[in-house]
Amino acid sequence: MVDQNAIRESSGQRAGARGDPRLDWWRDARFGMFIHWGLYAIPAGEWKGEQIPGIGEWIMHRARIPVREYEPLAARFNPVRFDAAEWVSLARRAGQKYLIITSKHHDGFSMYDSKVTDYDIVDATPFGRDPIRELAAECQRQGIRLGFYYSQTQDWHHPDGDGNDWDYDESAKDFAGYLERYVKPQLRELLTSYGPVSVIWFDTPRRITTEQSQSLVDFVHHLQPACLVCGRVGNHLGDYASTRDNTIPADSLDLDWETPATINDTWGYKKNDHHWKSPRELIQKLVDVVSKGGNYLLNVGPTAEGVIPQPSVERLLAVGTWLETNGESIYGTGAGPVQGLHWCRATAKPGRTYLHVLDWPVGGDLRVPGLRSKVSRAYLLADPARGSLSVTAEPDALLIKGPARPPDPDDSVVVLESAAGG
Ligand code: JFZ
């Protein structure tokens, strides 16, 4: 039963279509980096001396900033400390296998060199460089897959985009014309000028019709057949489903799905958002998502100077350190056979179940209910010697005798090898 509360735009056409080989890399990857970067990093949550509530990239909407007042931010955008190699290296060290960056968010500003508009980072800013091109080259060099976030419906700058009712009359908009004469030409630029694109991450479908969503899916697949389309293209279409922000389903889901998540409470940089999740929380959320068959897309919001906030860097490196030891229990795994326990999650791949013990029991005796497959061997993934642990089948549980102290303070992984080997 799909947890509808969690899945906002489940991709109906492919829900359960687990056999699609185009998603093989994506199911192996399990963990990606999201980057929300744009003009909104300049105000960083403050406008005319007032703190604007909500997520940072929505400041134009929340403060109903007129286009004529928001546009001049472009002339101030000069991220001289931007370093594509540094950003991609951080993703790699964090264990994130794909990177999705905002090419155009709802504010309508293009963070790449677009020929469709001059309202873009090369033509409208003193920076004058194309960071997407630099990131594309670095991702190729460092072996990280690259995707683009693209707001296909909301565009608070364009008179025919959705969402700006303070400068424009919503009822007078030609949204169909916007899609054909603005969105598709920009998607063509993104899908023909930057090499292989692994994902187009559409967002907030809102007024878009099923035909229009399908037209965008077909357009992307025509230009790059291997490129995945996120379910937020709308109308239950797309190659995989997207949960609500920062939402993890209660149960495992038998379809391809992804949770987009923040490390603090905002996607775009806000100077006063210091509500950072701990490394423990992030590791356990990653494990929770993967144990239910999903991918975790964890966001960073770089500053207007082009710097990823240090608290984000520290947390991502901590997750990466955990993955250095335990990555085998995440990458290429799916939902495990043990579900619904508060102290433990399970991921699995053929022949192996990985028990993620989030709350190690006093004394080290692990009683795991509901395990049907015969276990030939058990050992700690963190143990280089892979010394066998004692395993006893009790009437309604498997008893695994682990060490008194947990090998890892946040998530200790016990590997169960199946007797069948399959
Ligand atoms: C959207 C954007 O509006 C936001 O700025 C950010 O890019 C985020 C990743 O996506 O925000 C959403 C989208 C969907 C839901 C909530 C916020 N939802 O499904 O509840």
CSV table of C-alpha atoms and ligand atoms in Angstrom, one decimal:
chain,number,residue,atom,x,y,z
A,1,MET,CA,0.0,0.0,0.0
A,2,VAL,CA,1.7,3.2,-1.1
A,3,ASP,CA,1.9,5.7,1.7
A,4,GLN,CA,0.1,8.4,-0.1
A,5,ASN,CA,0.8,10.9,2.6
A,6,ALA,CA,4.4,10.6,2.0
A,7,ILE,CA,4.5,10.4,-1.8
A,8,ARG,CA,3.3,13.7,-3.3
A,9,GLU,CA,3.8,13.0,-6.9
A,10,SER,CA,4.2,9.2,-7.2
A,11,SER,CA,5.2,8.3,-10.8
A,12,GLY,CA,2.2,6.3,-11.7
A,13,GLN,CA,3.4,5.2,-15.1
A,14,ARG,CA,6.4,3.6,-13.6
A,15,ALA,CA,5.3,2.9,-10.0
A,16,GLY,CA,6.3,-0.7,-9.4
A,17,ALA,CA,8.0,-0.9,-12.7
A,18,ARG,CA,11.1,-2.1,-10.9
A,19,GLY,CA,12.6,-3.6,-14.0
A,20,ASP,CA,13.4,-0.4,-15.8
A,21,PRO,CA,17.2,-0.7,-16.3
A,22,ARG,CA,17.5,3.1,-16.8
A,23,LEU,CA,17.2,3.3,-13.0
A,24,ASP,CA,19.8,0.7,-12.2
A,25,TRP,CA,22.5,3.3,-11.4
A,26,TRP,CA,20.0,5.3,-9.4
A,27,ARG,CA,19.0,2.3,-7.2
A,28,ASP,CA,22.7,1.6,-6.7
A,29,ALA,CA,23.5,5.2,-5.8
A,30,ARG,CA,21.0,5.6,-3.0
A,31,PHE,CA,22.5,8.9,-1.8
A,32,GLY,CA,22.7,12.2,-3.7
A,33,MET,CA,23.6,15.8,-3.1
A,34,PHE,CA,21.0,18.5,-3.8
A,35,ILE,CA,22.3,22.1,-4.3
A,36,HIS,CA,20.0,25.1,-4.1
A,37,TRP,CA,22.0,28.1,-5.2
A,38,GLY,CA,20.8,31.4,-6.7
A,39,LEU,CA,20.2,35.1,-6.2
A,40,TYR,CA,18.2,34.4,-3.0
A,41,ALA,CA,21.6,33.7,-1.3
A,42,ILE,CA,22.3,37.4,-1.3
A,43,PRO,CA,19.3,38.5,0.9
A,44,ALA,CA,19.8,35.2,2.7
A,45,GLY,CA,16.5,35.4,4.5
A,46,GLU,CA,16.4,39.2,5.2
A,47,TRP,CA,14.7,41.9,3.1
A,48,LYS,CA,14.8,45.7,3.9
A,49,GLY,CA,16.0,44.9,7.4
A,50,GLU,CA,13.2,42.4,8.1
A,51,GLN,CA,13.7,38.7,8.7
A,52,ILE,CA,11.5,36.9,6.2
A,53,PRO,CA,10.1,33.6,7.5
A,54,GLY,CA,10.2,30.3,5.6
A,55,ILE,CA,12.7,28.7,3.2
A,56,GLY,CA,15.3,31.1,1.8
A,57,GLU,CA,14.8,30.5,-1.9
A,58,TRP,CA,11.1,31.7,-1.5
A,59,ILE,CA,12.0,35.2,-0.2
A,60,MET,CA,10.8,36.8,-3.4
A,61,HIS,CA,7.4,35.2,-2.9
A,62,ARG,CA,7.2,35.5,0.9
A,63,ALA,CA,8.1,39.2,0.8
A,64,ARG,CA,6.2,39.8,-2.5
A,65,ILE,CA,9.3,41.5,-3.9
A,66,PRO,CA,8.5,43.1,-7.2
A,67,VAL,CA,10.5,41.9,-10.2
A,68,ARG,CA,11.9,45.5,-10.6
A,69,GLU,CA,13.4,45.2,-7.0
A,70,TYR,CA,14.5,41.6,-7.2
A,71,GLU,CA,16.2,41.7,-10.6
A,72,PRO,CA,19.0,44.1,-9.4
A,73,LEU,CA,20.3,41.3,-7.1
A,74,ALA,CA,21.8,39.9,-10.3
A,75,ALA,CA,24.2,42.8,-10.6
A,76,ARG,CA,25.4,42.0,-7.0
A,77,PHE,CA,25.9,38.3,-7.6
A,78,ASN,CA,29.6,37.6,-7.8
A,79,PRO,CA,30.5,34.3,-6.1
A,80,VAL,CA,34.2,34.7,-6.4
A,81,ARG,CA,34.8,31.8,-4.0
A,82,PHE,CA,32.9,29.3,-6.0
A,83,ASP,CA,35.0,26.2,-6.7
A,84,ALA,CA,33.4,23.4,-8.7
A,85,ALA,CA,36.1,20.9,-7.8
A,86,GLU,CA,35.6,21.6,-4.1
A,87,TRP,CA,31.8,21.1,-4.3
A,88,VAL,CA,32.1,17.9,-6.3
A,89,SER,CA,34.9,16.6,-4.0
A,90,LEU,CA,32.7,17.2,-1.0
A,91,ALA,CA,29.9,15.2,-2.6
A,92,ARG,CA,32.3,12.4,-3.4
A,93,ARG,CA,33.8,12.4,0.2
A,94,ALA,CA,30.3,12.4,1.6
A,95,GLY,CA,29.5,9.3,-0.3
A,96,GLN,CA,26.9,11.0,-2.5
A,97,LYS,CA,26.9,9.5,-6.0
A,98,TYR,CA,24.8,12.1,-7.9
A,99,LEU,CA,24.5,15.8,-7.7
A,100,ILE,CA,21.4,17.8,-8.6
A,101,ILE,CA,21.7,21.6,-8.8
A,102,THR,CA,19.1,24.3,-9.4
A,103,SER,CA,19.4,25.5,-13.0
A,104,LYS,CA,16.3,27.7,-12.6
A,105,HIS,CA,14.3,27.9,-9.4
A,106,HIS,CA,10.9,29.6,-8.9
A,107,ASP,CA,12.5,33.1,-9.0
A,108,GLY,CA,13.1,32.6,-12.7
A,109,PHE,CA,16.9,33.3,-12.6
A,110,SER,CA,18.9,30.9,-14.8
A,111,MET,CA,22.1,29.7,-13.1
A,112,TYR,CA,23.6,28.7,-16.4
A,113,ASP,CA,24.4,30.5,-19.7
A,114,SER,CA,21.0,30.5,-21.4
A,115,LYS,CA,20.5,31.9,-24.9
A,116,VAL,CA,16.7,32.0,-24.2
A,117,THR,CA,17.1,34.9,-21.7
A,118,ASP,CA,19.7,37.5,-20.5
A,119,TYR,CA,18.3,36.9,-17.0
A,120,ASP,CA,21.1,34.4,-16.3
A,121,ILE,CA,24.4,34.2,-14.4
A,122,VAL,CA,26.6,34.8,-17.4
A,123,ASP,CA,24.8,37.8,-18.9
A,124,ALA,CA,23.4,39.5,-15.8
A,125,THR,CA,26.1,39.2,-13.2
A,126,PRO,CA,29.6,40.5,-12.7
A,127,PHE,CA,30.6,36.8,-12.2
A,128,GLY,CA,30.2,36.2,-15.9
A,129,ARG,CA,31.0,32.4,-15.6
A,130,ASP,CA,28.8,29.4,-16.1
A,131,PRO,CA,29.0,27.4,-12.9
A,132,ILE,CA,26.9,24.6,-14.4
A,133,ARG,CA,29.5,24.1,-17.1
A,134,GLU,CA,32.3,24.0,-14.5
A,135,LEU,CA,30.3,21.5,-12.3
A,136,ALA,CA,29.6,19.3,-15.4
A,137,ALA,CA,33.3,19.1,-16.1
A,138,GLU,CA,34.1,18.3,-12.5
A,139,CYS,CA,31.4,15.7,-12.2
A,140,GLN,CA,32.7,14.0,-15.3
A,141,ARG,CA,36.3,14.1,-13.9
A,142,GLN,CA,35.3,12.8,-10.4
A,143,GLY,CA,32.8,10.3,-11.5
A,144,ILE,CA,29.7,11.9,-10.0
A,145,ARG,CA,26.4,11.9,-12.0
A,146,LEU,CA,24.9,15.3,-12.7
A,147,GLY,CA,21.3,16.4,-12.7
A,148,PHE,CA,19.4,19.7,-12.9
A,149,TYR,CA,16.6,21.0,-10.8
A,150,TYR,CA,14.2,23.0,-13.1
A,151,SER,CA,11.1,24.8,-12.0
A,152,GLN,CA,8.8,24.1,-14.9
A,153,THR,CA,5.6,25.8,-13.6
A,154,GLN,CA,6.5,28.5,-11.1
A,155,ASP,CA,8.5,31.4,-12.5
A,156,TRP,CA,8.0,34.6,-10.6
A,157,HIS,CA,10.1,36.7,-13.1
A,158,HIS,CA,8.4,35.6,-16.4
A,159,PRO,CA,5.0,37.2,-17.1
A,160,ASP,CA,3.6,33.9,-18.2
A,161,GLY,CA,5.1,31.8,-15.5
A,162,ASP,CA,3.0,30.6,-12.5
A,163,GLY,CA,3.1,32.1,-9.0
A,164,ASN,CA,3.7,35.8,-9.2
A,165,ASP,CA,0.4,37.5,-8.7
A,166,TRP,CA,1.8,40.7,-7.3
A,167,ASP,CA,3.4,41.9,-10.5
A,168,TYR,CA,1.2,40.1,-13.0
A,169,ASP,CA,-2.4,39.2,-13.5
A,170,GLU,CA,-2.5,35.4,-13.2
A,171,SER,CA,-5.7,35.2,-15.3
A,172,ALA,CA,-3.9,36.8,-18.2
A,173,LYS,CA,-1.0,34.4,-18.4
A,174,ASP,CA,-0.2,32.2,-21.4
A,175,PHE,CA,1.2,29.2,-19.5
A,176,ALA,CA,1.1,26.9,-22.5
A,177,GLY,CA,3.1,29.5,-24.4
A,178,TYR,CA,5.6,29.7,-21.5
A,179,LEU,CA,6.1,26.0,-21.6
A,180,GLU,CA,6.6,25.8,-25.4
A,181,ARG,CA,8.6,29.1,-25.9
A,182,TYR,CA,10.6,29.2,-22.7
A,183,VAL,CA,10.7,26.0,-20.7
A,184,LYS,CA,11.3,23.6,-23.6
A,185,PRO,CA,14.0,25.8,-25.2
A,186,GLN,CA,15.8,26.0,-21.8
A,187,LEU,CA,15.5,22.3,-21.3
A,188,ARG,CA,17.0,21.8,-24.7
A,189,GLU,CA,19.9,23.9,-23.7
A,190,LEU,CA,20.5,22.0,-20.5
A,191,LEU,CA,20.2,18.6,-22.3
A,192,THR,CA,22.4,19.4,-25.3
A,193,SER,CA,25.1,21.7,-23.9
A,194,TYR,CA,26.4,20.0,-20.7
A,195,GLY,CA,27.0,16.4,-21.7
A,196,PRO,CA,25.2,13.5,-20.1
A,197,VAL,CA,22.4,14.6,-17.7
A,198,SER,CA,21.2,11.9,-15.3
A,199,VAL,CA,18.2,13.6,-13.8
A,200,ILE,CA,15.8,16.5,-14.6
A,201,TRP,CA,14.3,17.3,-11.2
A,202,PHE,CA,11.1,19.2,-12.0
A,203,ASP,CA,9.2,20.7,-9.1
A,204,THR,CA,5.8,22.0,-7.8
A,205,PRO,CA,3.8,21.0,-10.8
A,206,ARG,CA,0.7,23.0,-9.6
A,207,ARG,CA,-1.4,24.1,-12.7
A,208,ILE,CA,0.4,21.9,-15.3
A,209,THR,CA,-1.9,19.5,-17.1
A,210,THR,CA,-1.3,15.8,-17.6
A,211,GLU,CA,-0.7,16.4,-21.3
A,212,GLN,CA,1.8,19.1,-20.5
A,213,SER,CA,3.6,16.9,-17.9
A,214,GLN,CA,3.7,14.0,-20.4
A,215,SER,CA,5.0,16.4,-23.1
A,216,LEU,CA,7.9,17.4,-20.8
A,217,VAL,CA,8.7,13.7,-20.0
A,218,ASP,CA,8.7,12.9,-23.7
A,219,PHE,CA,10.8,16.0,-24.5
A,220,VAL,CA,13.5,15.0,-22.0
A,221,HIS,CA,13.6,11.4,-23.0
A,222,HIS,CA,13.8,12.4,-26.7
A,223,LEU,CA,16.9,14.5,-26.1
A,224,GLN,CA,18.5,12.1,-23.6
A,225,PRO,CA,16.8,8.8,-23.3
A,226,ALA,CA,18.8,7.7,-20.3
A,227,CYS,CA,17.9,10.9,-18.4
A,228,LEU,CA,15.5,10.3,-15.5
A,229,VAL,CA,12.6,12.6,-14.8
A,230,CYS,CA,11.6,13.2,-11.2
A,231,GLY,CA,7.9,12.6,-10.3
A,232,ARG,CA,7.5,16.3,-9.5
A,233,VAL,CA,7.0,16.8,-13.3
A,234,GLY,CA,3.4,16.2,-12.1
A,235,ASN,CA,0.3,14.2,-12.7
A,236,HIS,CA,1.8,10.9,-11.4
A,237,LEU,CA,4.3,10.8,-14.3
A,238,GLY,CA,8.1,10.6,-14.3
A,239,ASP,CA,10.6,7.8,-13.7
A,240,TYR,CA,10.4,7.8,-10.0
A,241,ALA,CA,8.3,9.2,-7.2
A,242,SER,CA,9.2,12.1,-4.9
A,243,THR,CA,8.1,12.3,-1.3
A,244,ARG,CA,7.1,15.5,0.4
A,245,ASP,CA,10.2,17.5,1.5
A,246,ASN,CA,12.0,15.9,4.4
A,247,THR,CA,9.4,13.2,4.6
A,248,ILE,CA,10.2,9.5,5.0
A,249,PRO,CA,7.3,7.1,4.5
A,250,ALA,CA,6.1,5.1,7.5
A,251,ASP,CA,6.5,1.8,5.5
A,252,SER,CA,8.7,0.4,2.7
A,253,LEU,CA,7.3,1.2,-0.7
A,254,ASP,CA,7.5,-1.2,-3.7
A,255,LEU,CA,8.4,1.5,-6.2
A,256,ASP,CA,11.3,3.8,-7.0
A,257,TRP,CA,11.1,6.9,-4.8
A,258,GLU,CA,13.3,9.6,-3.3
A,259,THR,CA,13.2,11.8,-0.2
A,260,PRO,CA,14.6,15.4,-0.8
A,261,ALA,CA,15.9,16.7,2.5
A,262,THR,CA,17.7,19.6,4.2
A,263,ILE,CA,20.5,19.6,6.7
A,264,ASN,CA,19.0,22.7,8.5
A,265,ASP,CA,15.5,24.0,7.7
A,266,THR,CA,16.1,25.8,4.4
A,267,TRP,CA,17.1,24.8,0.9
A,268,GLY,CA,18.5,28.2,-0.2
A,269,TYR,CA,21.1,29.8,2.1
A,270,LYS,CA,19.7,31.8,5.1
A,271,LYS,CA,22.2,33.5,7.3
A,272,ASN,CA,20.2,32.9,10.5
A,273,ASP,CA,19.1,29.3,10.0
A,274,HIS,CA,21.4,27.4,12.5
A,275,HIS,CA,19.0,24.5,13.1
A,276,TRP,CA,21.4,21.9,11.9
A,277,LYS,CA,20.5,18.2,12.1
A,278,SER,CA,23.3,16.1,13.8
A,279,PRO,CA,25.4,13.6,11.9
A,280,ARG,CA,23.6,10.8,13.8
A,281,GLU,CA,20.2,12.1,12.6
A,282,LEU,CA,21.4,12.3,9.0
A,283,ILE,CA,23.0,8.8,9.1
A,284,GLN,CA,19.8,7.3,10.6
A,285,LYS,CA,17.6,9.1,8.1
A,286,LEU,CA,19.7,7.9,5.2
A,287,VAL,CA,19.4,4.3,6.6
A,288,ASP,CA,15.7,4.7,7.2
A,289,VAL,CA,15.1,5.8,3.7
A,290,VAL,CA,17.2,3.1,2.1
A,291,SER,CA,15.7,0.4,4.4
A,292,LYS,CA,12.3,1.3,2.8
A,293,GLY,CA,13.6,1.2,-0.8
A,294,GLY,CA,14.3,4.8,-1.4
A,295,ASN,CA,17.0,7.3,-2.2
A,296,TYR,CA,18.1,10.2,0.0
A,297,LEU,CA,18.8,13.5,-1.7
A,298,LEU,CA,20.5,15.7,0.9
A,299,ASN,CA,20.7,19.4,0.2
A,300,VAL,CA,23.4,22.1,0.7
A,301,GLY,CA,22.6,25.9,0.3
A,302,PRO,CA,25.8,27.7,-0.7
A,303,THR,CA,26.3,31.4,0.2
A,304,ALA,CA,26.3,34.3,-2.3
A,305,GLU,CA,30.1,34.0,-2.3
A,306,GLY,CA,29.9,30.4,-3.5
A,307,VAL,CA,30.8,28.7,-0.2
A,308,ILE,CA,29.0,25.7,1.2
A,309,PRO,CA,28.3,26.5,4.9
A,310,GLN,CA,30.8,24.8,7.2
A,311,PRO,CA,28.2,23.1,9.3
A,312,SER,CA,26.9,21.4,6.1
A,313,VAL,CA,30.5,20.4,5.2
A,314,GLU,CA,31.2,18.9,8.6
A,315,ARG,CA,27.9,16.8,8.6
A,316,LEU,CA,28.4,15.5,5.1
A,317,LEU,CA,31.9,14.4,5.9
A,318,ALA,CA,30.7,12.6,9.0
A,319,VAL,CA,28.1,10.7,6.9
A,320,GLY,CA,30.9,10.0,4.4
A,321,THR,CA,33.1,8.6,7.2
A,322,TRP,CA,30.3,6.2,8.3
A,323,LEU,CA,29.8,5.2,4.6
A,324,GLU,CA,33.5,4.4,4.2
A,325,THR,CA,33.0,1.5,6.7
A,326,ASN,CA,29.3,0.7,6.0
A,327,GLY,CA,28.7,1.7,2.4
A,328,GLU,CA,28.2,-2.0,1.4
A,329,SER,CA,24.9,-1.9,3.5
A,330,ILE,CA,23.6,1.1,1.5
A,331,TYR,CA,24.8,1.2,-2.1
A,332,GLY,CA,22.9,-1.3,-4.3
A,333,THR,CA,20.6,-2.4,-1.5
A,334,GLY,CA,16.9,-2.3,-1.2
A,335,ALA,CA,14.3,-2.7,1.5
A,336,GLY,CA,15.2,-5.4,4.0
A,337,PRO,CA,13.1,-8.2,5.4
A,338,VAL,CA,12.8,-6.7,8.8
A,339,GLN,CA,10.4,-3.7,9.0
A,340,GLY,CA,8.6,-1.8,11.7
A,341,LEU,CA,11.2,-2.1,14.6
A,342,HIS,CA,12.1,1.2,16.3
A,343,TRP,CA,15.7,0.1,17.2
A,344,CYS,CA,16.7,-1.5,13.9
A,345,ARG,CA,16.4,-1.1,10.2
A,346,ALA,CA,17.2,-3.6,7.5
A,347,THR,CA,18.6,-3.3,4.0
A,348,ALA,CA,19.3,-6.2,1.7
A,349,LYS,CA,20.9,-7.4,-1.5
A,350,PRO,CA,20.9,-10.9,-2.9
A,351,GLY,CA,22.3,-13.3,-0.3
A,352,ARG,CA,22.7,-10.7,2.4
A,353,THR,CA,20.7,-8.8,4.9
A,354,TYR,CA,22.1,-5.9,6.7
A,355,LEU,CA,20.7,-5.2,10.2
A,356,HIS,CA,21.2,-1.5,11.1
A,357,VAL,CA,21.2,-1.4,14.9
A,358,LEU,CA,20.4,2.2,15.7
A,359,ASP,CA,20.0,1.5,19.4
A,360,TRP,CA,22.4,-1.2,20.6
A,361,PRO,CA,20.8,-3.4,23.3
A,362,VAL,CA,22.6,-3.6,26.7
A,363,GLY,CA,24.7,-6.7,26.7
A,364,GLY,CA,24.7,-7.1,23.0
A,365,ASP,CA,22.0,-9.7,22.5
A,366,LEU,CA,20.0,-8.9,19.4
A,367,ARG,CA,16.6,-10.6,19.1
A,368,VAL,CA,15.3,-10.0,15.6
A,369,PRO,CA,11.7,-11.1,14.9
A,370,GLY,CA,10.3,-11.9,11.5
A,371,LEU,CA,13.5,-13.2,9.8
A,372,ARG,CA,12.4,-16.1,7.6
A,373,SER,CA,15.5,-16.9,5.5
A,374,LYS,CA,18.1,-19.4,7.0
A,375,VAL,CA,21.2,-17.5,8.2
A,376,SER,CA,24.5,-19.3,7.5
A,377,ARG,CA,26.7,-16.7,9.1
A,378,ALA,CA,26.5,-13.3,10.9
A,379,TYR,CA,29.3,-10.8,11.4
A,380,LEU,CA,29.8,-7.1,12.1
A,381,LEU,CA,30.4,-5.1,8.9
A,382,ALA,CA,32.9,-2.9,10.9
A,383,ASP,CA,34.9,-5.9,11.8
A,384,PRO,CA,37.8,-6.2,9.3
A,385,ALA,CA,38.3,-9.9,10.3
A,386,ARG,CA,34.5,-10.5,9.8
A,387,GLY,CA,34.5,-12.8,12.8
A,388,SER,CA,31.3,-14.9,13.1
A,389,LEU,CA,28.7,-14.0,15.7
A,390,SER,CA,26.7,-16.7,17.4
A,391,VAL,CA,23.2,-17.1,15.8
A,392,THR,CA,20.4,-19.1,17.3
A,393,ALA,CA,16.9,-19.6,15.9
A,394,GLU,CA,14.4,-19.1,18.6
A,395,PRO,CA,10.6,-19.8,18.1
A,396,ASP,CA,9.7,-16.3,17.1
A,397,ALA,CA,13.0,-14.5,16.6
A,398,LEU,CA,16.7,-14.9,15.6
A,399,LEU,CA,19.1,-14.4,18.5
A,400,ILE,CA,22.4,-12.9,17.5
A,401,LYS,CA,25.0,-12.5,20.2
A,402,GLY,CA,26.9,-9.3,19.5
A,403,PRO,CA,29.6,-7.5,21.6
A,404,ALA,CA,28.5,-5.7,24.7
A,405,ARG,CA,29.4,-2.4,23.3
A,406,PRO,CA,28.2,-1.1,19.9
A,407,PRO,CA,30.8,-1.0,17.1
A,408,ASP,CA,29.3,2.4,16.0
A,409,PRO,CA,27.6,5.0,18.1
A,410,ASP,CA,25.0,5.9,15.4
A,411,ASP,CA,24.4,2.7,13.5
A,412,SER,CA,26.1,-0.7,13.9
A,413,VAL,CA,25.6,-3.0,10.9
A,414,VAL,CA,25.3,-6.8,11.4
A,415,VAL,CA,25.6,-8.8,8.1
A,416,LEU,CA,23.5,-11.9,7.8
A,417,GLU,CA,24.5,-14.2,5.0
A,418,SER,CA,21.7,-16.4,3.7
A,419,ALA,CA,22.2,-20.1,3.8
A,420,ALA,CA,20.6,-20.3,0.3
A,421,GLY,CA,23.2,-17.8,-0.9
A,422,GLY,CA,20.4,-16.2,-2.9
B,1,JFZ,C1,9.7,22.7,-3.4
B,1,JFZ,C2,10.3,24.1,-3.6
B,1,JFZ,O1,9.2,25.1,-3.6
B,1,JFZ,C3,11.3,24.5,-2.6
B,1,JFZ,O2,11.8,25.8,-2.8
B,1,JFZ,C4,12.4,23.4,-2.7
B,1,JFZ,O3,13.0,23.6,-4.0
B,1,JFZ,C5,11.9,22.0,-2.5
B,1,JFZ,C6,12.9,21.0,-2.8
B,1,JFZ,O4,10.8,21.8,-3.4
B,1,JFZ,O5,9.0,22.8,-2.1
B,1,JFZ,C7,8.1,21.8,-1.8
B,1,JFZ,C8,7.7,20.9,-2.8
B,1,JFZ,C9,6.7,19.9,-2.4
B,1,JFZ,C10,6.2,19.9,-1.1
B,1,JFZ,C11,6.7,20.9,-0.2
B,1,JFZ,C12,7.6,21.8,-0.5
B,1,JFZ,N1,5.3,18.9,-0.7
B,1,JFZ,O6,5.1,18.0,-1.5
B,1,JFZ,O7,4.7,19.1,0.4
